[in-house]
Amino acid sequence: MWFDRHDPMEKRWPVRGFRLAAPGRGPIGPLWFGAGLCLALVTGRTHAGDSASGVYSEPQALRGEALYVQHCVACHGTHLEGSPAAALTGPAFRARWEDGTHTLDDLYYIVRTLMPNTAPGSLSKAEYADVVAYILRVNGYPVGAADLVPKGAIMKPVVLQPH
Amino acid sequence: MDRSSVVAVLAMLVVSGAVSAQAGPTQQELEDATRSTEWLLPNHDYGGVRFADLKQITPATAPSLRPVCQFQGADLIRSQSNPLVYRGVMYVTTTYSTIALDPVTCRVKWRHDWKAKAKEGNTSVKNRGVALKDGKVIRGTQDGYLIALDAATGAVLWEVQIARPERFEAVGMTPLAFEDLVIVGPNGSEYGVKGWIGAFRLSDGQQVWKFNTIPDDGEPGADTWGGADARLKGGGAIWTTPSLDVAKGLVYVPVGNPAPDFFASLRPGANLFTNTMIVLDARTGALQWHKQGVPHDTHDWDLPVVSPLFTTMIGGAAKNVVTMGGKDGLLRLVDRDTRDQLYEVAVTTRTNVGEAPTEEGTYACPGVLGGMEWSVPALNPRTDVMVAPAVDWCGTFKKDDEPRFIAGQLFMGGSFTYDPIEKSRGWLTAVKASTGEVLWKYHSSRPMLAAVTATAGGVVFTGELTGDFIALDESDGKVLYRFNCGGSITGGVISYAVDGKQYVAVVSGMAAGFWQAQPGSMTLTVFALP
């Protein structure tokens, strides 16, 4: 069906804020470890055992912040608190996105197809990925070693989860 | 105080208690609202005529208007509330709060704050105001509740979850109270809801009837979608105020756009009842007839306007008519008996209207924001002048390569790129209501979204996205008075009398992000002559 965005056959990996792979941050179940491993693999990293890795890098989030200030801040606020448009952090945002049915690619899709609301599609794919990285960082997702690459194959398996 | 004056005071208390706000407005009072010098229904009366029979403020006196009091709602969310005034009390809303205040001093009598009990239906967060009847103040909430408050105290009388936030429905429109019913439906066309409108018992909020604006299998209109799948997230939500033909007991309901907005090949057919004025038996919800504005819409051109509904002389005969207007920028007059369209007038730029969006992009006017939005025209029945607000902001519609439904997110099936903000503008168009002849136009530097009110004094009141409250001469559209309220005016502008003195109340504050307007906190400003 056209509105079913997920291929039911497609494997989706729960990623609890990628904390799964962080050592010394509480109990880590085998499932989480497996997911972390897979994430590292799908993002093309060879350091599969690098347990501290998130899906985006710090320099990328910094680039994303600069783009956010330029293209998004007027509607979503300095601290992503929203007003006049929706908040991009906080409980309501998390309730919408971290309900176990939304992938990173969904978030990227909304941003790349509809934002900035007045000039959708006006940034490059790489720039959209940078802004998404910044949104992830503000929402406390762990930083990794490599950039988030704007490819569906990489982002679709990543399910946003409370962390 | 001597004995006789104590008795006199007691007698006064008893009398004022008997006529206080608590009891009404009654059905009779609502039906007589046309003649009321207060403001009992969102668009003044059941017909939605928006004419206040008040004439202290005239073209001669309007320049000496001045603000007399302000109320601040402390709310940085869309401020579109339409205040009501009944028996010397004003009722106004912010997104989460309902406030009763003095319409002369702006002093708060009570305030009720709603704490969401469920997930909020969608991110289009707003409230457009309350309905008032039999001592109850009724409003919707973002998490799908319909609530009734005691008009005297603000205490909750009942709260019923009528909409399904898990299906992205939220209740932002002003409900319509009629007899023992409250008629209301959820918004959310852009979020892929399957629209409906219902009637709920005024006494306890229980559902009496429900009409699917996007039909289920076997219901009228079901065969206009090319299949059942398309209907499941077909949109067709309700977000603006219905009008009511009291004599016939018929409610005229404005239905919103189909979803996904720009990807129409997924829904082959006329897509009933989207962008349609549906006429229902107000007591049973049975469909009587309908008229569609834009069949198989590809531009998000809802039909939010189904008022004023009135009777006028055309060609020497009295005709029962209703105004039908939309984001497609057309103001139409329809004969309620023959159901024929009598005229249509373009109230905004219209170019390339027939071209569906492509992946490369198609330029068209009106843009995704209309046309006519949630504020309806005002009619002075004595002069036959109708004044309609409109948005003029063209741009490029693009269809997605891959339409994707993401729960809780805009389901557009494409995107819209706005022309630069400098090219956005607004219009007030005054027409002869019986013929559609254009009398004058007022040009605003930004889209016009505020409510418009006509008065017997020959002055029209409205506001601008810049924050300016304006009073215009009804005869020629000249601005007589202007005051910057400090935040965009996208909501209620009403006129009423208290103790024989005429006032104008204006709600200003925040407009949704895409309007790119001056942000401000929700504020109500009351104006009067010195």
mmCIF file with all atom_site columns, N, CA, C and O in Angstrom, chain B residues 360-399:
data_model
loop_
_atom_site.group_PDB
_atom_site.id
_atom_site.type_symbol
_atom_site.label_atom_id
_atom_site.label_alt_id
_atom_site.label_comp_id
_atom_site.label_asym_id
_atom_site.label_entity_id
_atom_site.label_seq_id
_atom_site.pdbx_PDB_ins_code
_atom_site.Cartn_x
_atom_site.Cartn_y
_atom_site.Cartn_z
_atom_site.occupancy
_atom_site.B_iso_or_equiv
_atom_site.pdbx_formal_charge
_atom_site.auth_seq_id
_atom_site.auth_comp_id
_atom_site.auth_asym_id
_atom_site.auth_atom_id
_atom_site.pdbx_PDB_model_num
ATOM 1   N N  . GLU B 1 360 ? 9.116   18.399 -11.169 1.00 0.00 ? 360 GLU B N  1
ATOM 2   C CA . GLU B 1 360 ? 9.985   19.556 -11.456 1.00 0.00 ? 360 GLU B CA 1
ATOM 3   C C  . GLU B 1 360 ? 9.429   20.807 -10.788 1.00 0.00 ? 360 GLU B C  1
ATOM 4   O O  . GLU B 1 360 ? 10.174  21.725 -10.461 1.00 0.00 ? 360 GLU B O  1
ATOM 5   N N  . GLY B 1 361 ? 8.105   20.838 -10.585 1.00 0.00 ? 361 GLY B N  1
ATOM 6   C CA . GLY B 1 361 ? 7.487   21.997 -9.957  1.00 0.00 ? 361 GLY B CA 1
ATOM 7   C C  . GLY B 1 361 ? 6.607   22.767 -10.920 1.00 0.00 ? 361 GLY B C  1
ATOM 8   O O  . GLY B 1 361 ? 6.946   22.949 -12.079 1.00 0.00 ? 361 GLY B O  1
ATOM 9   N N  . THR B 1 362 ? 5.458   23.197 -10.423 1.00 0.00 ? 362 THR B N  1
ATOM 10  C CA . THR B 1 362 ? 4.516   23.975 -11.223 1.00 0.00 ? 362 THR B CA 1
ATOM 11  C C  . THR B 1 362 ? 4.174   25.234 -10.449 1.00 0.00 ? 362 THR B C  1
ATOM 12  O O  . THR B 1 362 ? 3.758   25.172 -9.295  1.00 0.00 ? 362 THR B O  1
ATOM 13  N N  . TYR B 1 363 ? 4.331   26.369 -11.116 1.00 0.00 ? 363 TYR B N  1
ATOM 14  C CA . TYR B 1 363 ? 4.046   27.642 -10.470 1.00 0.00 ? 363 TYR B CA 1
ATOM 15  C C  . TYR B 1 363 ? 2.546   27.920 -10.548 1.00 0.00 ? 363 TYR B C  1
ATOM 16  O O  . TYR B 1 363 ? 1.941   27.745 -11.607 1.00 0.00 ? 363 TYR B O  1
ATOM 17  N N  . ALA B 1 364 ? 1.933   28.310 -9.444  1.00 0.00 ? 364 ALA B N  1
ATOM 18  C CA . ALA B 1 364 ? 0.501   28.607 -9.484  1.00 0.00 ? 364 ALA B CA 1
ATOM 19  C C  . ALA B 1 364 ? 0.110   29.619 -8.410  1.00 0.00 ? 364 ALA B C  1
ATOM 20  O O  . ALA B 1 364 ? 0.794   29.809 -7.413  1.00 0.00 ? 364 ALA B O  1
ATOM 21  N N  . CYS B 1 365 ? -1.020  30.266 -8.662  1.00 0.00 ? 365 CYS B N  1
ATOM 22  C CA . CYS B 1 365 ? -1.657  31.157 -7.693  1.00 0.00 ? 365 CYS B CA 1
ATOM 23  C C  . CYS B 1 365 ? -3.134  30.766 -7.636  1.00 0.00 ? 365 CYS B C  1
ATOM 24  O O  . CYS B 1 365 ? -3.697  30.531 -8.701  1.00 0.00 ? 365 CYS B O  1
ATOM 25  N N  . PRO B 1 366 ? -3.740  30.759 -6.474  1.00 0.00 ? 366 PRO B N  1
ATOM 26  C CA . PRO B 1 366 ? -3.137  31.025 -5.179  1.00 0.00 ? 366 PRO B CA 1
ATOM 27  C C  . PRO B 1 366 ? -2.113  29.948 -4.816  1.00 0.00 ? 366 PRO B C  1
ATOM 28  O O  . PRO B 1 366 ? -2.114  28.868 -5.379  1.00 0.00 ? 366 PRO B O  1
ATOM 29  N N  . GLY B 1 367 ? -1.295  30.273 -3.820  1.00 0.00 ? 367 GLY B N  1
ATOM 30  C CA . GLY B 1 367 ? -0.350  29.305 -3.292  1.00 0.00 ? 367 GLY B CA 1
ATOM 31  C C  . GLY B 1 367 ? -1.035  28.373 -2.319  1.00 0.00 ? 367 GLY B C  1
ATOM 32  O O  . GLY B 1 367 ? -2.265  28.317 -2.242  1.00 0.00 ? 367 GLY B O  1
ATOM 33  N N  . VAL B 1 368 ? -0.222  27.658 -1.566  1.00 0.00 ? 368 VAL B N  1
ATOM 34  C CA . VAL B 1 368 ? -0.758  26.656 -0.654  1.00 0.00 ? 368 VAL B CA 1
ATOM 35  C C  . VAL B 1 368 ? -1.559  27.296 0.484   1.00 0.00 ? 368 VAL B C  1
ATOM 36  O O  . VAL B 1 368 ? -2.354  26.634 1.144   1.00 0.00 ? 368 VAL B O  1
ATOM 37  N N  . LEU B 1 369 ? -1.382  28.612 0.688   1.00 0.00 ? 369 LEU B N  1
ATOM 38  C CA . LEU B 1 369 ? -2.098  29.274 1.782   1.00 0.00 ? 369 LEU B CA 1
ATOM 39  C C  . LEU B 1 369 ? -3.326  30.057 1.306   1.00 0.00 ? 369 LEU B C  1
ATOM 40  O O  . LEU B 1 369 ? -3.890  30.859 2.035   1.00 0.00 ? 369 LEU B O  1
ATOM 41  N N  . GLY B 1 370 ? -3.758  29.805 0.073   1.00 0.00 ? 370 GLY B N  1
ATOM 42  C CA . GLY B 1 370 ? -4.973  30.477 -0.396  1.00 0.00 ? 370 GLY B CA 1
ATOM 43  C C  . GLY B 1 370 ? -4.659  31.832 -0.968  1.00 0.00 ? 370 GLY B C  1
ATOM 44  O O  . GLY B 1 370 ? -3.506  32.218 -1.068  1.00 0.00 ? 370 GLY B O  1
ATOM 45  N N  . GLY B 1 371 ? -5.748  32.509 -1.359  1.00 0.00 ? 371 GLY B N  1
ATOM 46  C CA . GLY B 1 371 ? -7.150  32.364 -1.150  1.00 0.00 ? 371 GLY B CA 1
ATOM 47  C C  . GLY B 1 371 ? -7.717  32.787 0.215   1.00 0.00 ? 371 GLY B C  1
ATOM 48  O O  . GLY B 1 371 ? -7.147  33.539 0.954   1.00 0.00 ? 371 GLY B O  1
ATOM 49  N N  . MET B 1 372 ? -8.919  32.301 0.414   1.00 0.00 ? 372 MET B N  1
ATOM 50  C CA . MET B 1 372 ? -9.598  32.626 1.662   1.00 0.00 ? 372 MET B CA 1
ATOM 51  C C  . MET B 1 372 ? -9.275  31.557 2.687   1.00 0.00 ? 372 MET B C  1
ATOM 52  O O  . MET B 1 372 ? -9.407  30.372 2.415   1.00 0.00 ? 372 MET B O  1
ATOM 53  N N  . GLU B 1 373 ? -8.889  31.982 3.874   1.00 0.00 ? 373 GLU B N  1
ATOM 54  C CA . GLU B 1 373 ? -8.542  31.063 4.945   1.00 0.00 ? 373 GLU B CA 1
ATOM 55  C C  . GLU B 1 373 ? -9.706  30.952 5.933   1.00 0.00 ? 373 GLU B C  1
ATOM 56  O O  . GLU B 1 373 ? -10.843 30.888 5.515   1.00 0.00 ? 373 GLU B O  1
ATOM 57  N N  . TRP B 1 374 ? -9.414  30.947 7.236   1.00 0.00 ? 374 TRP B N  1
ATOM 58  C CA . TRP B 1 374 ? -10.442 30.638 8.221   1.00 0.00 ? 374 TRP B CA 1
ATOM 59  C C  . TRP B 1 374 ? -11.351 31.815 8.561   1.00 0.00 ? 374 TRP B C  1
ATOM 60  O O  . TRP B 1 374 ? -12.365 31.623 9.219   1.00 0.00 ? 374 TRP B O  1
ATOM 61  N N  . SER B 1 375 ? -10.990 33.029 8.148   1.00 0.00 ? 375 SER B N  1
ATOM 62  C CA . SER B 1 375 ? -11.863 34.171 8.434   1.00 0.00 ? 375 SER B CA 1
ATOM 63  C C  . SER B 1 375 ? -12.822 34.389 7.270   1.00 0.00 ? 375 SER B C  1
ATOM 64  O O  . SER B 1 375 ? -12.414 34.391 6.118   1.00 0.00 ? 375 SER B O  1
ATOM 65  N N  . VAL B 1 376 ? -14.068 34.573 7.609   1.00 0.00 ? 376 VAL B N  1
ATOM 66  C CA . VAL B 1 376 ? -15.136 34.610 6.613   1.00 0.00 ? 376 VAL B CA 1
ATOM 67  C C  . VAL B 1 376 ? -15.497 36.055 6.280   1.00 0.00 ? 376 VAL B C  1
ATOM 68  O O  . VAL B 1 376 ? -15.167 36.968 7.030   1.00 0.00 ? 376 VAL B O  1
ATOM 69  N N  . PRO B 1 377 ? -16.197 36.289 5.164   1.00 0.00 ? 377 PRO B N  1
ATOM 70  C CA . PRO B 1 377 ? -16.604 37.654 4.833   1.00 0.00 ? 377 PRO B CA 1
ATOM 71  C C  . PRO B 1 377 ? -17.636 38.184 5.835   1.00 0.00 ? 377 PRO B C  1
ATOM 72  O O  . PRO B 1 377 ? -18.358 37.409 6.464   1.00 0.00 ? 377 PRO B O  1
ATOM 73  N N  . ALA B 1 378 ? -17.687 39.505 5.956   1.00 0.00 ? 378 ALA B N  1
ATOM 74  C CA . ALA B 1 378 ? -18.719 40.157 6.762   1.00 0.00 ? 378 ALA B CA 1
ATOM 75  C C  . ALA B 1 378 ? -19.680 40.846 5.800   1.00 0.00 ? 378 ALA B C  1
ATOM 76  O O  . ALA B 1 378 ? -19.275 41.336 4.752   1.00 0.00 ? 378 ALA B O  1
ATOM 77  N N  . LEU B 1 379 ? -20.948 40.862 6.177   1.00 0.00 ? 379 LEU B N  1
ATOM 78  C CA . LEU B 1 379 ? -21.969 41.448 5.301   1.00 0.00 ? 379 LEU B CA 1
ATOM 79  C C  . LEU B 1 379 ? -22.757 42.514 6.050   1.00 0.00 ? 379 LEU B C  1
ATOM 80  O O  . LEU B 1 379 ? -23.246 42.269 7.152   1.00 0.00 ? 379 LEU B O  1
ATOM 81  N N  . ASN B 1 380 ? -22.866 43.693 5.447   1.00 0.00 ? 380 ASN B N  1
ATOM 82  C CA . ASN B 1 380 ? -23.807 44.682 5.959   1.00 0.00 ? 380 ASN B CA 1
ATOM 83  C C  . ASN B 1 380 ? -25.096 44.515 5.157   1.00 0.00 ? 380 ASN B C  1
ATOM 84  O O  . ASN B 1 380 ? -25.161 44.919 4.002   1.00 0.00 ? 380 ASN B O  1
ATOM 85  N N  . PRO B 1 381 ? -26.125 43.895 5.748   1.00 0.00 ? 381 PRO B N  1
ATOM 86  C CA . PRO B 1 381 ? -27.329 43.597 4.976   1.00 0.00 ? 381 PRO B CA 1
ATOM 87  C C  . PRO B 1 381 ? -28.077 44.855 4.553   1.00 0.00 ? 381 PRO B C  1
ATOM 88  O O  . PRO B 1 381 ? -28.847 44.828 3.599   1.00 0.00 ? 381 PRO B O  1
ATOM 89  N N  . ARG B 1 382 ? -27.824 45.977 5.236   1.00 0.00 ? 382 ARG B N  1
ATOM 90  C CA . ARG B 1 382 ? -28.554 47.207 4.895   1.00 0.00 ? 382 ARG B CA 1
ATOM 91  C C  . ARG B 1 382 ? -27.988 47.859 3.655   1.00 0.00 ? 382 ARG B C  1
ATOM 92  O O  . ARG B 1 382 ? -28.709 48.498 2.894   1.00 0.00 ? 382 ARG B O  1
ATOM 93  N N  . THR B 1 383 ? -26.671 47.732 3.455   1.00 0.00 ? 383 THR B N  1
ATOM 94  C CA . THR B 1 383 ? -26.061 48.374 2.286   1.00 0.00 ? 383 THR B CA 1
ATOM 95  C C  . THR B 1 383 ? -25.760 47.354 1.191   1.00 0.00 ? 383 THR B C  1
ATOM 96  O O  . THR B 1 383 ? -25.297 47.729 0.111   1.00 0.00 ? 383 THR B O  1
ATOM 97  N N  . ASP B 1 384 ? -25.944 46.052 1.489   1.00 0.00 ? 384 ASP B N  1
ATOM 98  C CA . ASP B 1 384 ? -25.659 44.992 0.515   1.00 0.00 ? 384 ASP B CA 1
ATOM 99  C C  . ASP B 1 384 ? -24.158 44.913 0.209   1.00 0.00 ? 384 ASP B C  1
ATOM 100 O O  . ASP B 1 384 ? -23.756 44.476 -0.856  1.00 0.00 ? 384 ASP B O  1
ATOM 101 N N  . VAL B 1 385 ? -23.335 45.345 1.159   1.00 0.00 ? 385 VAL B N  1
ATOM 102 C CA . VAL B 1 385 ? -21.877 45.290 0.948   1.00 0.00 ? 385 VAL B CA 1
ATOM 103 C C  . VAL B 1 385 ? -21.299 44.113 1.728   1.00 0.00 ? 385 VAL B C  1
ATOM 104 O O  . VAL B 1 385 ? -21.550 43.966 2.924   1.00 0.00 ? 385 VAL B O  1
ATOM 105 N N  . MET B 1 386 ? -20.560 43.254 1.020   1.00 0.00 ? 386 MET B N  1
ATOM 106 C CA . MET B 1 386 ? -19.898 42.113 1.659   1.00 0.00 ? 386 MET B CA 1
ATOM 107 C C  . MET B 1 386 ? -18.396 42.311 1.506   1.00 0.00 ? 386 MET B C  1
ATOM 108 O O  . MET B 1 386 ? -17.912 42.629 0.424   1.00 0.00 ? 386 MET B O  1
ATOM 109 N N  . VAL B 1 387 ? -17.652 42.124 2.604   1.00 0.00 ? 387 VAL B N  1
ATOM 110 C CA . VAL B 1 387 ? -16.208 42.374 2.588   1.00 0.00 ? 387 VAL B CA 1
ATOM 111 C C  . VAL B 1 387 ? -15.471 41.076 2.922   1.00 0.00 ? 387 VAL B C  1
ATOM 112 O O  . VAL B 1 387 ? -15.655 40.507 3.992   1.00 0.00 ? 387 VAL B O  1
ATOM 113 N N  . ALA B 1 388 ? -14.631 40.616 1.971   1.00 0.00 ? 388 ALA B N  1
ATOM 114 C CA . ALA B 1 388 ? -13.952 39.321 2.130   1.00 0.00 ? 388 ALA B CA 1
ATOM 115 C C  . ALA B 1 388 ? -12.447 39.505 2.262   1.00 0.00 ? 388 ALA B C  1
ATOM 116 O O  . ALA B 1 388 ? -11.833 40.236 1.472   1.00 0.00 ? 388 ALA B O  1
ATOM 117 N N  . PRO B 1 389 ? -11.820 38.849 3.253   1.00 0.00 ? 389 PRO B N  1
ATOM 118 C CA . PRO B 1 389 ? -10.363 38.901 3.389   1.00 0.00 ? 389 PRO B CA 1
ATOM 119 C C  . PRO B 1 389 ? -9.718  37.809 2.528   1.00 0.00 ? 389 PRO B C  1
ATOM 120 O O  . PRO B 1 389 ? -10.334 36.774 2.282   1.00 0.00 ? 389 PRO B O  1
ATOM 121 N N  . ALA B 1 390 ? -8.493  38.023 2.084   1.00 0.00 ? 390 ALA B N  1
ATOM 122 C CA . ALA B 1 390 ? -7.813  36.993 1.285   1.00 0.00 ? 390 ALA B CA 1
ATOM 123 C C  . ALA B 1 390 ? -6.301  37.109 1.364   1.00 0.00 ? 390 ALA B C  1
ATOM 124 O O  . ALA B 1 390 ? -5.749  38.158 1.698   1.00 0.00 ? 390 ALA B O  1
ATOM 125 N N  . VAL B 1 391 ? -5.686  35.975 1.050   1.00 0.00 ? 391 VAL B N  1
ATOM 126 C CA . VAL B 1 391 ? -4.231  35.844 0.997   1.00 0.00 ? 391 VAL B CA 1
ATOM 127 C C  . VAL B 1 391 ? -3.830  35.867 -0.470  1.00 0.00 ? 391 VAL B C  1
ATOM 128 O O  . VAL B 1 391 ? -4.534  35.302 -1.307  1.00 0.00 ? 391 VAL B O  1
ATOM 129 N N  . ASP B 1 392 ? -2.707  36.501 -0.794  1.00 0.00 ? 392 ASP B N  1
ATOM 130 C CA . ASP B 1 392 ? -2.194  36.475 -2.171  1.00 0.00 ? 392 ASP B CA 1
ATOM 131 C C  . ASP B 1 392 ? -0.700  36.159 -2.093  1.00 0.00 ? 392 ASP B C  1
ATOM 132 O O  . ASP B 1 392 ? 0.104   37.031 -1.779  1.00 0.00 ? 392 ASP B O  1
ATOM 133 N N  . TRP B 1 393 ? -0.335  34.882 -2.309  1.00 0.00 ? 393 TRP B N  1
ATOM 134 C CA . TRP B 1 393 ? 1.061   34.486 -2.140  1.00 0.00 ? 393 TRP B CA 1
ATOM 135 C C  . TRP B 1 393 ? 1.299   33.256 -3.011  1.00 0.00 ? 393 TRP B C  1
ATOM 136 O O  . TRP B 1 393 ? 1.030   32.127 -2.593  1.00 0.00 ? 393 TRP B O  1
ATOM 137 N N  . CYS B 1 394 ? 1.760   33.499 -4.198  1.00 0.00 ? 394 CYS B N  1
ATOM 138 C CA . CYS B 1 394 ? 1.945   32.418 -5.166  1.00 0.00 ? 394 CYS B CA 1
ATOM 139 C C  . CYS B 1 394 ? 3.233   31.652 -4.872  1.00 0.00 ? 394 CYS B C  1
ATOM 140 O O  . CYS B 1 394 ? 4.025   32.053 -4.024  1.00 0.00 ? 394 CYS B O  1
ATOM 141 N N  . GLY B 1 395 ? 3.432   30.588 -5.626  1.00 0.00 ? 395 GLY B N  1
ATOM 142 C CA . GLY B 1 395 ? 4.657   29.819 -5.455  1.00 0.00 ? 395 GLY B CA 1
ATOM 143 C C  . GLY B 1 395 ? 4.642   28.558 -6.286  1.00 0.00 ? 395 GLY B C  1
ATOM 144 O O  . GLY B 1 395 ? 3.771   28.368 -7.147  1.00 0.00 ? 395 GLY B O  1
ATOM 145 N N  . THR B 1 396 ? 5.614   27.701 -5.999  1.00 0.00 ? 396 THR B N  1
ATOM 146 C CA . THR B 1 396 ? 5.819   26.519 -6.829  1.00 0.00 ? 396 THR B CA 1
ATOM 147 C C  . THR B 1 396 ? 5.432   25.246 -6.084  1.00 0.00 ? 396 THR B C  1
ATOM 148 O O  . THR B 1 396 ? 5.956   24.965 -5.009  1.00 0.00 ? 396 THR B O  1
ATOM 149 N N  . PHE B 1 397 ? 4.489   24.529 -6.670  1.00 0.00 ? 397 PHE B N  1
ATOM 150 C CA . PHE B 1 397 ? 4.037   23.262 -6.099  1.00 0.00 ? 397 PHE B CA 1
ATOM 151 C C  . PHE B 1 397 ? 4.869   22.136 -6.710  1.00 0.00 ? 397 PHE B C  1
ATOM 152 O O  . PHE B 1 397 ? 5.000   22.041 -7.923  1.00 0.00 ? 397 PHE B O  1
ATOM 153 N N  . LYS B 1 398 ? 5.397   21.269 -5.837  1.00 0.00 ? 398 LYS B N  1
ATOM 154 C CA . LYS B 1 398 ? 6.182   20.128 -6.319  1.00 0.00 ? 398 LYS B CA 1
ATOM 155 C C  . LYS B 1 398 ? 5.598   18.837 -5.793  1.00 0.00 ? 398 LYS B C  1
ATOM 156 O O  . LYS B 1 398 ? 5.211   18.754 -4.629  1.00 0.00 ? 398 LYS B O  1
ATOM 157 N N  . LYS B 1 399 ? 5.579   17.859 -6.658  1.00 0.00 ? 399 LYS B N  1
ATOM 158 C CA . LYS B 1 399 ? 5.119   16.534 -6.270  1.00 0.00 ? 399 LYS B CA 1
ATOM 159 C C  . LYS B 1 399 ? 6.340   15.724 -5.855  1.00 0.00 ? 399 LYS B C  1
ATOM 160 O O  . LYS B 1 399 ? 7.403   15.860 -6.453  1.00 0.00 ? 399 LYS B O  1
#
